[in-house]
């Protein structure tokens, strides 16, 4: 133990420890092997997912021919996409993503980065993610992986489950006039720089507007208030893989986007859902695609459920509950049900990436456990 001083000149005791090893040429290989033996989830994912399958979509959507050879070469698109997979898996900000790649061996191994390779900074990560959002490439990337799942016969088409879950964002404190304008769809008219006289005020207004989400909405369910968006998901009942995902603002009823979830691919299957989906619109869709009604029934005011309805509810509750496993993983492991993204487009892209990363993790589990 020795005495040292901190930045304020205060003496502090520092403990020294006896070294139990020496630096060697094979330290990196030994650390990688140790991570694998401890159960490195990223290593498991790399064993079953070939990320090169996404290269064609990424390059077709993002490639720009350089007019000159001046300037730094762009980072590899597949590596950048893998960074977004890391970010979504561990719910990291752009700054934390950069830090963790520099700090963690498992992250660098996953990305294929050697010790001397340059790591993309937070701004580069944000720009890449924004480009994918603007060009709607997250949907295409989801479809690329969906094709792999179907080619592997993992989408069993023996029943589908649909459900919606809130994706909350930080609650904003607006005036009544501002909230009224937002509800009327006039959010773009608020916090404009033209209303300011000085450059300082203009900067404050511009910064404030960047952080204001005029697409999110309030809603109430079960006595609780929610602010943000809603992720509506269709899941293969047997494999628990996500087949389709749609995002709306939070006030939209669960049954409204059902017409965007159900399609010809679901023809003749059983449809499992909670009692929010008992409306005429959902029934018409089931009739149109020849689907079997497995929606949970609820009692009408002044009228109890019949014995037959109660029996069917108990029978259908177990298969329907499988959707909770999906949302449970997205919420607990990926923290996907809370977002700091601003605007509908970015939150829709984030929800699509959440669905894609979940499918990757579920695919790895199926392959590892031999469940296919």
Coordinates of C-alpha atoms in Angstrom, one line a residue:
X1 CA 0.0 0.0 0.0
X2 CA 1.2 3.5 -0.8
X3 CA 0.1 7.1 -0.4
X4 CA -0.8 9.4 -3.3
X5 CA -2.7 12.6 -3.8
X6 CA -5.8 13.2 -5.9
X7 CA -6.5 16.2 -8.1
X8 CA -7.6 18.3 -5.0
X9 CA -4.3 17.5 -3.2
X10 CA -6.0 15.2 -0.7
X11 CA -3.9 12.2 0.3
X12 CA -5.4 8.8 -0.6
X13 CA -4.3 5.2 0.2
X14 CA -3.7 3.0 -2.9
X15 CA -3.7 -0.8 -2.5
X16 CA -1.1 -2.6 -4.6
X17 CA -1.6 -6.3 -5.5
X18 CA 0.9 -9.0 -6.1
X19 CA 1.1 -9.9 -9.8
X20 CA 0.1 -13.5 -10.6
X21 CA 1.2 -13.6 -14.2
X22 CA 3.1 -12.0 -17.0
X23 CA 2.1 -10.5 -20.4
X24 CA 2.4 -13.0 -23.2
X25 CA 2.0 -13.3 -26.9
X26 CA -1.2 -15.4 -26.6
X27 CA -3.1 -13.3 -24.1
X28 CA -5.8 -12.3 -26.6
X29 CA -6.4 -15.9 -27.8
X30 CA -6.6 -17.1 -24.1
X31 CA -9.0 -14.3 -23.2
X32 CA -11.2 -15.1 -26.2
X33 CA -11.2 -18.8 -25.2
X34 CA -12.1 -17.9 -21.6
X35 CA -15.0 -15.7 -22.8
X36 CA -16.3 -18.6 -24.9
X37 CA -16.1 -21.0 -22.0
X38 CA -18.1 -18.6 -19.8
X39 CA -20.9 -18.4 -22.4
X40 CA -20.2 -15.4 -24.6
X41 CA -23.6 -14.7 -26.3
X42 CA -22.0 -12.7 -29.1
X43 CA -19.8 -15.6 -30.0
X44 CA -22.8 -17.9 -30.1
X45 CA -24.6 -15.5 -32.4
X46 CA -21.7 -15.3 -34.8
X47 CA -21.7 -19.1 -35.1
X48 CA -25.2 -19.2 -36.6
X49 CA -25.8 -15.8 -38.3
X50 CA -23.7 -14.9 -41.3
X51 CA -24.0 -11.1 -41.3
X52 CA -22.8 -11.1 -44.9
X53 CA -26.4 -11.8 -45.9
X54 CA -27.1 -8.1 -45.2
X55 CA -24.3 -6.7 -47.4
X56 CA -26.3 -6.5 -50.7
X57 CA -29.1 -4.6 -49.1
X58 CA -26.8 -2.3 -47.2
X59 CA -24.6 -1.5 -50.2
X60 CA -27.5 -1.1 -52.6
X61 CA -29.2 1.3 -50.2
X62 CA -26.2 3.3 -49.0
X63 CA -23.4 3.2 -51.6
X64 CA -22.3 6.5 -53.1
X65 CA -19.6 6.7 -55.7
X66 CA -16.7 8.9 -54.5
X67 CA -15.8 11.7 -56.9
X68 CA -12.2 11.7 -55.6
X69 CA -9.9 9.6 -53.4
X70 CA -9.5 12.4 -51.0
X71 CA -10.5 11.8 -47.4
X72 CA -10.9 8.8 -45.1
X73 CA -12.4 5.6 -46.5
X74 CA -15.9 4.8 -45.2
X75 CA -16.3 2.1 -42.6
X76 CA -17.5 -1.3 -43.8
X77 CA -21.4 -1.3 -43.9
X78 CA -21.7 -4.8 -42.4
X79 CA -19.5 -3.9 -39.5
X80 CA -21.5 -0.7 -38.9
X81 CA -24.7 -2.7 -38.9
X82 CA -23.2 -5.1 -36.4
X83 CA -22.5 -2.1 -34.2
X84 CA -26.3 -1.3 -34.3
X85 CA -27.0 -4.9 -33.3
X86 CA -24.7 -4.5 -30.3
X87 CA -26.3 -1.2 -29.5
X88 CA -29.9 -2.6 -29.6
X89 CA -28.9 -5.8 -27.8
X90 CA -27.4 -4.0 -24.8
X91 CA -29.5 -0.8 -25.0
X92 CA -26.5 1.6 -25.4
X93 CA -26.4 5.2 -26.3
X94 CA -24.2 6.2 -29.3
X95 CA -21.5 7.5 -26.8
X96 CA -21.6 4.4 -24.7
X97 CA -21.5 2.2 -27.8
X98 CA -18.2 3.8 -28.8
X99 CA -16.8 3.5 -25.3
X100 CA -17.8 -0.2 -24.9
X101 CA -16.3 -1.2 -28.3
X102 CA -13.0 0.4 -27.2
X103 CA -13.2 -1.2 -23.8
X104 CA -14.6 -4.7 -24.3
X105 CA -12.8 -7.6 -26.0
X106 CA -16.1 -9.4 -26.7
X107 CA -17.4 -6.4 -28.7
X108 CA -14.3 -6.1 -30.8
X109 CA -14.2 -9.8 -31.5
X110 CA -17.8 -9.6 -32.6
X111 CA -17.1 -6.8 -35.0
X112 CA -13.9 -8.4 -36.3
X113 CA -11.7 -5.4 -35.1
X114 CA -8.0 -5.9 -34.3
X115 CA -6.3 -4.0 -31.5
X116 CA -5.0 -1.4 -33.9
X117 CA -8.2 -0.8 -35.9
X118 CA -10.0 2.5 -35.7
X119 CA -13.3 2.5 -33.9
X120 CA -16.2 4.6 -35.3
X121 CA -17.1 7.5 -33.0
X122 CA -20.6 8.3 -31.6
X123 CA -21.3 10.8 -34.4
X124 CA -20.5 8.2 -37.1
X125 CA -22.8 5.7 -35.5
X126 CA -25.6 8.2 -35.3
X127 CA -25.2 9.2 -38.9
X128 CA -25.2 5.6 -40.1
X129 CA -28.3 4.8 -38.1
X130 CA -30.0 7.9 -39.4
X131 CA -29.2 6.9 -43.0
X132 CA -30.8 3.5 -42.5
X133 CA -33.9 5.2 -41.0
X134 CA -34.3 7.7 -43.8
X135 CA -33.9 5.0 -46.5
X136 CA -36.3 2.6 -44.7
X137 CA -33.5 -0.1 -44.8
X138 CA -34.4 -1.6 -41.4
X139 CA -37.6 -3.1 -43.0
X140 CA -35.5 -4.6 -45.8
X141 CA -32.9 -6.0 -43.4
X142 CA -35.8 -7.5 -41.4
X143 CA -37.1 -9.1 -44.6
X144 CA -33.6 -10.5 -45.4
X145 CA -33.5 -12.3 -42.1
X146 CA -37.1 -13.4 -42.4
X147 CA -36.2 -15.1 -45.7
X148 CA -33.5 -17.1 -43.9
X149 CA -36.0 -18.2 -41.2
X150 CA -38.5 -19.3 -43.9
X151 CA -35.8 -21.1 -45.9
X152 CA -34.9 -22.9 -42.6
X153 CA -38.5 -23.9 -42.2
X154 CA -38.7 -22.1 -38.8
X155 CA -41.8 -20.1 -39.6
X156 CA -44.2 -23.0 -39.1
X157 CA -47.5 -21.2 -39.9
X158 CA -49.5 -23.2 -37.4
X159 CA -51.1 -20.2 -35.8
X160 CA -50.3 -16.5 -35.2
X161 CA -50.5 -14.3 -32.2
X162 CA -50.9 -10.5 -32.4
X163 CA -50.4 -8.1 -29.6
X164 CA -49.4 -4.5 -28.9
X165 CA -47.1 -3.0 -26.3
X166 CA -46.3 0.6 -25.3
X167 CA -42.9 2.0 -26.1
X168 CA -42.6 4.9 -23.8
X169 CA -40.4 8.0 -24.3
X170 CA -39.4 10.7 -21.8
X171 CA -42.4 12.8 -20.9
X172 CA -42.4 16.3 -22.1
X173 CA -43.6 19.4 -20.4
X174 CA -45.4 21.6 -22.8
X175 CA -47.8 24.5 -22.3
X176 CA -51.5 24.0 -23.0
X177 CA -51.2 26.0 -26.2
X178 CA -48.3 23.9 -27.4
X179 CA -50.1 20.6 -26.6
X180 CA -53.2 21.8 -28.5
X181 CA -51.1 22.7 -31.5
X182 CA -49.4 19.2 -31.4
X183 CA -52.8 17.4 -31.2
X184 CA -54.0 19.4 -34.2
X185 CA -51.0 18.4 -36.2
X186 CA -49.3 21.8 -36.1
X187 CA -46.2 20.7 -34.2
X188 CA -43.8 21.9 -36.9
X189 CA -45.0 25.5 -36.3
X190 CA -43.7 25.5 -32.7
X191 CA -40.3 26.6 -31.5
X192 CA -39.2 28.1 -34.8
X193 CA -36.1 30.3 -35.0
X194 CA -37.9 33.0 -37.0
X195 CA -39.6 34.1 -33.8
X196 CA -36.3 35.0 -32.1
X197 CA -34.4 38.3 -32.3
X198 CA -30.9 37.3 -31.2
X199 CA -28.7 34.5 -32.4
X200 CA -28.5 33.1 -28.8
X201 CA -32.3 32.7 -28.7
X202 CA -32.3 31.1 -32.1
X203 CA -29.8 28.5 -30.9
X204 CA -31.9 27.8 -27.8
X205 CA -35.1 27.4 -29.9
X206 CA -33.4 25.1 -32.4
X207 CA -32.0 23.0 -29.6
X208 CA -35.3 22.8 -27.9
X209 CA -37.1 21.8 -31.1
X210 CA -34.6 19.0 -31.8
X211 CA -35.6 17.4 -28.4
X212 CA -39.4 17.8 -28.8
X213 CA -41.3 14.8 -30.1
X214 CA -44.5 16.1 -31.8
X215 CA -45.5 12.6 -33.1
X216 CA -45.8 10.9 -29.7
X217 CA -49.2 10.9 -27.9
X218 CA -50.7 10.3 -24.5
X219 CA -53.0 7.5 -23.6
X220 CA -54.5 5.8 -20.6
X221 CA -54.8 2.1 -19.9
X222 CA -55.8 0.4 -16.6
X223 CA -55.7 3.7 -14.8
X224 CA -52.1 4.3 -15.9
X225 CA -50.9 7.1 -18.3
X226 CA -48.5 6.3 -21.1
X227 CA -46.7 8.7 -23.4
X228 CA -45.0 7.6 -26.6
X229 CA -45.7 4.9 -29.2
X230 CA -47.0 1.4 -29.5
X231 CA -45.4 -1.6 -31.1
X232 CA -47.9 -4.0 -32.8
X233 CA -46.4 -7.4 -33.5
X234 CA -47.4 -10.6 -35.2
X235 CA -45.7 -13.7 -33.9
X236 CA -45.6 -17.3 -35.2
X237 CA -47.4 -19.2 -32.5
X238 CA -45.1 -22.3 -32.5
X239 CA -41.6 -20.9 -33.0
X240 CA -42.2 -17.5 -31.2
X241 CA -40.5 -15.7 -34.1
X242 CA -41.7 -12.3 -35.1
X243 CA -43.3 -12.3 -38.5
X244 CA -44.2 -8.6 -38.8
X245 CA -44.0 -5.4 -36.8
X246 CA -46.0 -2.1 -37.1
X247 CA -45.5 1.1 -35.1
X248 CA -48.2 3.6 -34.2
X249 CA -48.6 6.5 -31.7
X250 CA -49.7 5.4 -28.3
X251 CA -53.3 6.4 -28.5
X252 CA -54.1 4.0 -31.4
X253 CA -56.3 1.1 -30.4
X254 CA -54.6 -2.3 -30.6
X255 CA -57.1 -3.5 -33.2
X256 CA -56.6 -0.6 -35.7
X257 CA -53.3 -1.7 -37.2
X258 CA -54.4 -5.4 -37.4
X259 CA -55.1 -4.9 -41.1
X260 CA -51.4 -4.2 -41.6
X261 CA -50.4 -7.3 -39.7
X262 CA -52.7 -9.9 -41.1
X263 CA -52.2 -11.0 -44.7
X264 CA -52.5 -13.9 -47.1
X265 CA -49.5 -15.6 -45.4
X266 CA -51.9 -16.3 -42.5
X267 CA -54.7 -17.9 -44.5
X268 CA -56.5 -20.7 -42.6
X269 CA -54.5 -20.3 -39.4
X270 CA -55.6 -19.8 -35.8
X271 CA -55.5 -16.2 -34.6
X272 CA -54.7 -15.8 -30.9
X273 CA -55.1 -12.4 -29.3
X274 CA -56.4 -10.8 -26.1
X275 CA -59.8 -9.2 -25.7
X276 CA -58.8 -5.9 -27.3
X277 CA -59.2 -7.6 -30.7
X278 CA -62.9 -8.7 -30.5
X279 CA -64.1 -5.8 -32.7
X280 CA -65.9 -6.2 -36.1
X281 CA -62.8 -5.1 -38.0
X282 CA -60.8 -8.1 -36.7
X283 CA -63.7 -10.5 -37.3
X284 CA -63.9 -9.3 -40.9
X285 CA -60.2 -9.9 -41.4
X286 CA -60.5 -13.4 -40.0
X287 CA -63.4 -14.1 -42.3
X288 CA -61.5 -12.7 -45.3
X289 CA -58.5 -14.9 -44.7
X290 CA -60.3 -18.0 -43.4
X291 CA -58.8 -17.8 -39.9
X292 CA -60.0 -19.6 -36.9
X293 CA -61.1 -17.3 -34.0
X294 CA -59.0 -17.9 -30.9
X295 CA -59.4 -14.3 -29.5
X296 CA -60.0 -14.1 -25.7
X297 CA -63.6 -13.1 -25.0
X298 CA -64.6 -10.6 -22.3
X299 CA -67.9 -10.1 -20.6
X300 CA -70.3 -7.5 -21.8
X301 CA -71.7 -5.0 -19.4
X302 CA -74.7 -6.7 -17.6
X303 CA -73.9 -10.1 -19.2
X304 CA -71.6 -12.8 -17.9
X305 CA -69.5 -15.1 -20.1
X306 CA -71.2 -18.4 -20.9
X307 CA -69.6 -21.6 -19.7
X308 CA -68.5 -22.4 -23.3
X309 CA -66.8 -19.0 -23.6
X310 CA -65.1 -19.4 -20.3
X311 CA -63.8 -22.8 -21.3
X312 CA -62.5 -21.5 -24.6
X313 CA -60.8 -18.6 -22.9
X314 CA -58.9 -21.1 -20.6
X315 CA -58.0 -23.2 -23.6
X316 CA -56.8 -20.2 -25.7
X317 CA -55.0 -18.4 -22.9
X318 CA -52.0 -20.7 -22.8
X319 CA -51.0 -20.4 -26.5
X320 CA -51.7 -16.7 -26.5
X321 CA -49.5 -16.2 -23.4
X322 CA -46.5 -17.2 -25.6
X323 CA -46.4 -13.6 -26.9
X324 CA -45.5 -12.4 -23.4
X325 CA -42.3 -14.4 -23.7
X326 CA -41.4 -12.3 -26.7
X327 CA -42.2 -8.9 -25.2
X328 CA -40.6 -10.0 -21.9
X329 CA -37.3 -10.6 -23.6
X330 CA -37.5 -7.3 -25.6
X331 CA -38.4 -5.4 -22.4
X332 CA -36.2 -7.1 -19.8
X333 CA -33.1 -8.1 -21.7
X334 CA -33.1 -5.4 -24.4
X335 CA -35.0 -2.6 -22.6
X336 CA -36.8 -2.2 -25.9
X337 CA -40.0 -0.8 -24.4
X338 CA -38.4 2.6 -23.5
X339 CA -36.9 4.8 -26.1
X340 CA -35.0 8.1 -26.2
X341 CA -35.4 8.4 -30.0
X342 CA -37.3 11.5 -31.2
X343 CA -40.0 11.3 -33.8
X344 CA -42.1 8.7 -35.4
X345 CA -39.7 7.6 -38.1
X346 CA -36.8 7.0 -35.7
X347 CA -39.0 5.1 -33.2
X348 CA -40.5 3.0 -35.9
X349 CA -37.0 2.1 -37.1
X350 CA -35.9 1.3 -33.6
X351 CA -38.9 -1.0 -33.1
X352 CA -38.1 -2.8 -36.3
X353 CA -34.4 -3.2 -35.3
X354 CA -35.7 -4.6 -31.9
X355 CA -37.8 -7.2 -33.7
X356 CA -34.8 -8.1 -36.0
X357 CA -32.4 -8.5 -33.1
X358 CA -34.9 -10.5 -31.1
X359 CA -35.3 -12.9 -34.1
X360 CA -31.6 -13.3 -34.3
X361 CA -31.3 -14.2 -30.7
X362 CA -34.3 -16.6 -30.9
X363 CA -32.8 -18.2 -34.0
X364 CA -29.5 -18.8 -32.2
X365 CA -31.4 -20.4 -29.3
X366 CA -33.4 -22.7 -31.6
X367 CA -30.2 -23.8 -33.4
X368 CA -28.2 -24.3 -30.2
X369 CA -30.9 -26.3 -28.5
X370 CA -31.9 -28.3 -31.6
X371 CA -35.5 -27.1 -31.4
X372 CA -36.0 -27.0 -35.2

